[in-house]
Amino acid sequence: MRRSRSLLVLVAAVAAVLGVGAVAGCSSSEPTAGAAAVSQPTTTDKVTVAGDSISVGLGAALRAHVPAGVDVKVIGEEGSGLARPDIFDWPGRLTELARDFPPTVLVLSVGSNDAQDLRDASGAVVAPFADAAAWDAQYPPRC
């Protein structure tokens, strides 16, 4: 139940950002003053779901629920996160994504694999997981 509710919230959020769906009126078919205009999706509407393995299932489910004309790209890297840029460089990959497939909406799921020592791009430990103060200082700049 929680997953379907989360998916519904995600689909609603993506629809809201893309401007799809319907705006309900109170009692008239005429737009009310200040009502938001709702646009239909165009072929340029792009949603990217990226991140660790959780993003793969999330992206597949989202793909099944978005309207025609919305292009959904899923980039899932098992075991990835922000703790090990020596294994997978999310900031670099997202920079490439912004250049090659600039999304209208980005859903990023990282962090579920990050309960470990933080390392730099060469693989050297910069903040041991056991040192909470160092870890807490080093992790936020990676986000």
PDB file of C-alpha atoms in Angstrom:
ATOM      1  CA  MET A   1       0.000   0.000   0.000  1.00  0.00           C
ATOM      2  CA  ARG A   2       2.806   2.407   0.867  1.00  0.00           C
ATOM      3  CA  ARG A   3       4.509   1.847  -2.473  1.00  0.00           C
ATOM      4  CA  SER A   4       1.379   2.501  -4.510  1.00  0.00           C
ATOM      5  CA  ARG A   5       0.689   5.639  -2.472  1.00  0.00           C
ATOM      6  CA  SER A   6       4.289   6.797  -3.019  1.00  0.00           C
ATOM      7  CA  LEU A   7       3.972   6.107  -6.737  1.00  0.00           C
ATOM      8  CA  LEU A   8       0.703   8.028  -6.881  1.00  0.00           C
ATOM      9  CA  VAL A   9       2.337  10.997  -5.143  1.00  0.00           C
ATOM     10  CA  LEU A  10       5.287  10.830  -7.529  1.00  0.00           C
ATOM     11  CA  VAL A  11       3.061  10.636 -10.611  1.00  0.00           C
ATOM     12  CA  ALA A  12       0.989  13.553  -9.315  1.00  0.00           C
ATOM     13  CA  ALA A  13       4.121  15.602  -8.673  1.00  0.00           C
ATOM     14  CA  VAL A  14       5.503  14.894 -12.132  1.00  0.00           C
ATOM     15  CA  ALA A  15       2.132  15.712 -13.694  1.00  0.00           C
ATOM     16  CA  ALA A  16       1.965  18.970 -11.765  1.00  0.00           C
ATOM     17  CA  VAL A  17       5.422  20.027 -12.857  1.00  0.00           C
ATOM     18  CA  LEU A  18       4.745  19.085 -16.473  1.00  0.00           C
ATOM     19  CA  GLY A  19       1.385  20.856 -16.398  1.00  0.00           C
ATOM     20  CA  VAL A  20      -0.712  17.837 -17.304  1.00  0.00           C
ATOM     21  CA  GLY A  21      -3.984  16.760 -15.809  1.00  0.00           C
ATOM     22  CA  ALA A  22      -7.150  18.654 -15.173  1.00  0.00           C
ATOM     23  CA  VAL A  23      -7.959  21.683 -13.100  1.00  0.00           C
ATOM     24  CA  ALA A  24     -11.283  21.220 -11.363  1.00  0.00           C
ATOM     25  CA  GLY A  25     -13.735  24.083 -11.199  1.00  0.00           C
ATOM     26  CA  CYS A  26     -16.257  24.575  -8.411  1.00  0.00           C
ATOM     27  CA  SER A  27     -19.514  24.896 -10.288  1.00  0.00           C
ATOM     28  CA  SER A  28     -18.828  26.284 -13.717  1.00  0.00           C
ATOM     29  CA  SER A  29     -17.027  25.190 -16.835  1.00  0.00           C
ATOM     30  CA  GLU A  30     -15.697  28.734 -17.169  1.00  0.00           C
ATOM     31  CA  PRO A  31     -12.210  29.342 -15.791  1.00  0.00           C
ATOM     32  CA  THR A  32     -12.152  31.319 -12.595  1.00  0.00           C
ATOM     33  CA  ALA A  33     -10.017  34.398 -12.149  1.00  0.00           C
ATOM     34  CA  GLY A  34      -6.465  33.383 -11.368  1.00  0.00           C
ATOM     35  CA  ALA A  35      -6.943  29.757 -12.455  1.00  0.00           C
ATOM     36  CA  ALA A  36      -3.765  28.136 -13.702  1.00  0.00           C
ATOM     37  CA  ALA A  37      -3.604  27.264 -17.364  1.00  0.00           C
ATOM     38  CA  VAL A  38      -3.010  23.577 -18.016  1.00  0.00           C
ATOM     39  CA  SER A  39      -0.890  22.661 -20.993  1.00  0.00           C
ATOM     40  CA  GLN A  40      -0.800  19.359 -22.797  1.00  0.00           C
ATOM     41  CA  PRO A  41       2.547  17.585 -22.807  1.00  0.00           C
ATOM     42  CA  THR A  42       4.767  18.085 -25.812  1.00  0.00           C
ATOM     43  CA  THR A  43       7.467  15.859 -27.172  1.00  0.00           C
ATOM     44  CA  THR A  44       9.961  17.989 -25.276  1.00  0.00           C
ATOM     45  CA  ASP A  45       8.649  16.936 -21.859  1.00  0.00           C
ATOM     46  CA  LYS A  46      11.379  14.738 -20.410  1.00  0.00           C
ATOM     47  CA  VAL A  47      11.458  12.972 -17.062  1.00  0.00           C
ATOM     48  CA  THR A  48      14.615  11.317 -15.805  1.00  0.00           C
ATOM     49  CA  VAL A  49      14.591   8.881 -12.910  1.00  0.00           C
ATOM     50  CA  ALA A  50      18.173   8.307 -11.816  1.00  0.00           C
ATOM     51  CA  GLY A  51      19.993   6.773  -8.903  1.00  0.00           C
ATOM     52  CA  ASP A  52      20.633   3.515  -7.143  1.00  0.00           C
ATOM     53  CA  SER A  53      18.717   0.291  -7.788  1.00  0.00           C
ATOM     54  CA  ILE A  54      15.540   1.759  -6.281  1.00  0.00           C
ATOM     55  CA  SER A  55      15.292   4.110  -9.246  1.00  0.00           C
ATOM     56  CA  VAL A  56      14.978   1.214 -11.711  1.00  0.00           C
ATOM     57  CA  GLY A  57      11.643  -0.014 -10.342  1.00  0.00           C
ATOM     58  CA  LEU A  58      10.450   3.506  -9.687  1.00  0.00           C
ATOM     59  CA  GLY A  59      11.257   4.554 -13.251  1.00  0.00           C
ATOM     60  CA  ALA A  60       9.517   1.533 -14.763  1.00  0.00           C
ATOM     61  CA  ALA A  61       6.384   2.201 -12.718  1.00  0.00           C
ATOM     62  CA  LEU A  62       6.431   5.885 -13.606  1.00  0.00           C
ATOM     63  CA  ARG A  63       6.860   5.088 -17.297  1.00  0.00           C
ATOM     64  CA  ALA A  64       3.605   3.108 -17.159  1.00  0.00           C
ATOM     65  CA  HIS A  65       1.678   6.059 -15.692  1.00  0.00           C
ATOM     66  CA  VAL A  66       2.801   9.152 -17.585  1.00  0.00           C
ATOM     67  CA  PRO A  67       0.751  10.452 -20.500  1.00  0.00           C
ATOM     68  CA  ALA A  68       1.777  10.052 -24.129  1.00  0.00           C
ATOM     69  CA  GLY A  69       4.316  12.631 -25.211  1.00  0.00           C
ATOM     70  CA  VAL A  70       6.365  12.413 -22.017  1.00  0.00           C
ATOM     71  CA  ASP A  71       9.738  10.762 -22.514  1.00  0.00           C
ATOM     72  CA  VAL A  72      10.937   8.894 -19.408  1.00  0.00           C
ATOM     73  CA  LYS A  73      14.620   7.980 -19.119  1.00  0.00           C
ATOM     74  CA  VAL A  74      15.775   5.654 -16.343  1.00  0.00           C
ATOM     75  CA  ILE A  75      19.405   5.615 -15.234  1.00  0.00           C
ATOM     76  CA  GLY A  76      19.870   3.077 -12.461  1.00  0.00           C
ATOM     77  CA  GLU A  77      23.250   2.023 -11.101  1.00  0.00           C
ATOM     78  CA  GLU A  78      23.087  -0.800  -8.555  1.00  0.00           C
ATOM     79  CA  GLY A  79      25.059  -0.200  -5.394  1.00  0.00           C
ATOM     80  CA  SER A  80      25.751   3.415  -6.272  1.00  0.00           C
ATOM     81  CA  GLY A  81      25.379   6.475  -4.115  1.00  0.00           C
ATOM     82  CA  LEU A  82      27.342   9.500  -3.038  1.00  0.00           C
ATOM     83  CA  ALA A  83      29.755   7.762  -0.651  1.00  0.00           C
ATOM     84  CA  ARG A  84      31.948   6.189  -3.355  1.00  0.00           C
ATOM     85  CA  PRO A  85      32.737   8.559  -6.248  1.00  0.00           C
ATOM     86  CA  ASP A  86      35.595   6.178  -7.058  1.00  0.00           C
ATOM     87  CA  ILE A  87      32.957   3.588  -8.031  1.00  0.00           C
ATOM     88  CA  PHE A  88      30.321   5.831  -9.648  1.00  0.00           C
ATOM     89  CA  ASP A  89      30.381   9.603 -10.081  1.00  0.00           C
ATOM     90  CA  TRP A  90      26.783  10.850  -9.815  1.00  0.00           C
ATOM     91  CA  PRO A  91      27.642  14.564 -10.099  1.00  0.00           C
ATOM     92  CA  GLY A  92      29.570  13.856 -13.299  1.00  0.00           C
ATOM     93  CA  ARG A  93      26.817  11.627 -14.697  1.00  0.00           C
ATOM     94  CA  LEU A  94      24.140  14.230 -13.922  1.00  0.00           C
ATOM     95  CA  THR A  95      26.218  16.880 -15.687  1.00  0.00           C
ATOM     96  CA  GLU A  96      26.321  14.642 -18.789  1.00  0.00           C
ATOM     97  CA  LEU A  97      22.593  14.036 -18.479  1.00  0.00           C
ATOM     98  CA  ALA A  98      21.847  17.762 -18.319  1.00  0.00           C
ATOM     99  CA  ARG A  99      23.819  18.212 -21.521  1.00  0.00           C
ATOM    100  CA  ASP A 100      22.594  15.143 -23.462  1.00  0.00           C
ATOM    101  CA  PHE A 101      18.991  14.751 -22.238  1.00  0.00           C
ATOM    102  CA  PRO A 102      17.979  17.889 -20.341  1.00  0.00           C
ATOM    103  CA  PRO A 103      14.989  16.760 -18.276  1.00  0.00           C
ATOM    104  CA  THR A 104      11.941  18.804 -17.412  1.00  0.00           C
ATOM    105  CA  VAL A 105      11.800  16.794 -14.166  1.00  0.00           C
ATOM    106  CA  LEU A 106      14.586  14.884 -12.411  1.00  0.00           C
ATOM    107  CA  VAL A 107      13.764  12.269  -9.772  1.00  0.00           C
ATOM    108  CA  LEU A 108      17.002  11.301  -8.013  1.00  0.00           C
ATOM    109  CA  SER A 109      17.169   8.363  -5.612  1.00  0.00           C
ATOM    110  CA  VAL A 110      20.529   8.047  -3.885  1.00  0.00           C
ATOM    111  CA  GLY A 111      21.596   7.450  -0.328  1.00  0.00           C
ATOM    112  CA  SER A 112      20.352   3.953   0.404  1.00  0.00           C
ATOM    113  CA  ASN A 113      23.880   2.582  -0.124  1.00  0.00           C
ATOM    114  CA  ASP A 114      25.735   5.378   1.642  1.00  0.00           C
ATOM    115  CA  ALA A 115      25.974   4.023   5.206  1.00  0.00           C
ATOM    116  CA  GLN A 116      29.706   3.420   4.785  1.00  0.00           C
ATOM    117  CA  ASP A 117      33.034   5.238   4.832  1.00  0.00           C
ATOM    118  CA  LEU A 118      33.076   8.279   2.542  1.00  0.00           C
ATOM    119  CA  ARG A 119      35.800   8.133  -0.076  1.00  0.00           C
ATOM    120  CA  ASP A 120      37.247  10.556  -2.578  1.00  0.00           C
ATOM    121  CA  ALA A 121      37.581   9.966  -6.331  1.00  0.00           C
ATOM    122  CA  SER A 122      40.819   8.015  -5.815  1.00  0.00           C
ATOM    123  CA  GLY A 123      39.183   5.672  -3.285  1.00  0.00           C
ATOM    124  CA  ALA A 124      40.906   7.091  -0.202  1.00  0.00           C
ATOM    125  CA  VAL A 125      38.757   7.293   2.944  1.00  0.00           C
ATOM    126  CA  VAL A 126      37.982  10.925   3.807  1.00  0.00           C
ATOM    127  CA  ALA A 127      35.427  10.281   6.570  1.00  0.00           C
ATOM    128  CA  PRO A 128      35.003   6.926   8.315  1.00  0.00           C
ATOM    129  CA  PHE A 129      31.383   5.969   8.908  1.00  0.00           C
ATOM    130  CA  ALA A 130      32.271   5.358  12.575  1.00  0.00           C
ATOM    131  CA  ASP A 131      33.281   9.032  12.957  1.00  0.00           C
ATOM    132  CA  ALA A 132      29.825  10.630  12.922  1.00  0.00           C
ATOM    133  CA  ALA A 133      31.075  14.222  13.152  1.00  0.00           C
ATOM    134  CA  ALA A 134      33.453  13.849  10.202  1.00  0.00           C
ATOM    135  CA  TRP A 135      30.908  11.894   8.162  1.00  0.00           C
ATOM    136  CA  ASP A 136      28.144  14.432   8.858  1.00  0.00           C
ATOM    137  CA  ALA A 137      30.458  17.267   7.794  1.00  0.00           C
ATOM    138  CA  GLN A 138      31.586  15.551   4.572  1.00  0.00           C
ATOM    139  CA  TYR A 139      28.312  14.090   3.279  1.00  0.00           C
ATOM    140  CA  PRO A 140      26.073  17.182   2.667  1.00  0.00           C
ATOM    141  CA  PRO A 141      28.404  18.839   0.124  1.00  0.00           C
ATOM    142  CA  ARG A 142      28.049  15.702  -2.015  1.00  0.00           C
ATOM    143  CA  CYS A 143      24.307  16.267  -2.378  1.00  0.00           C
TER     144      CYS A 143
END
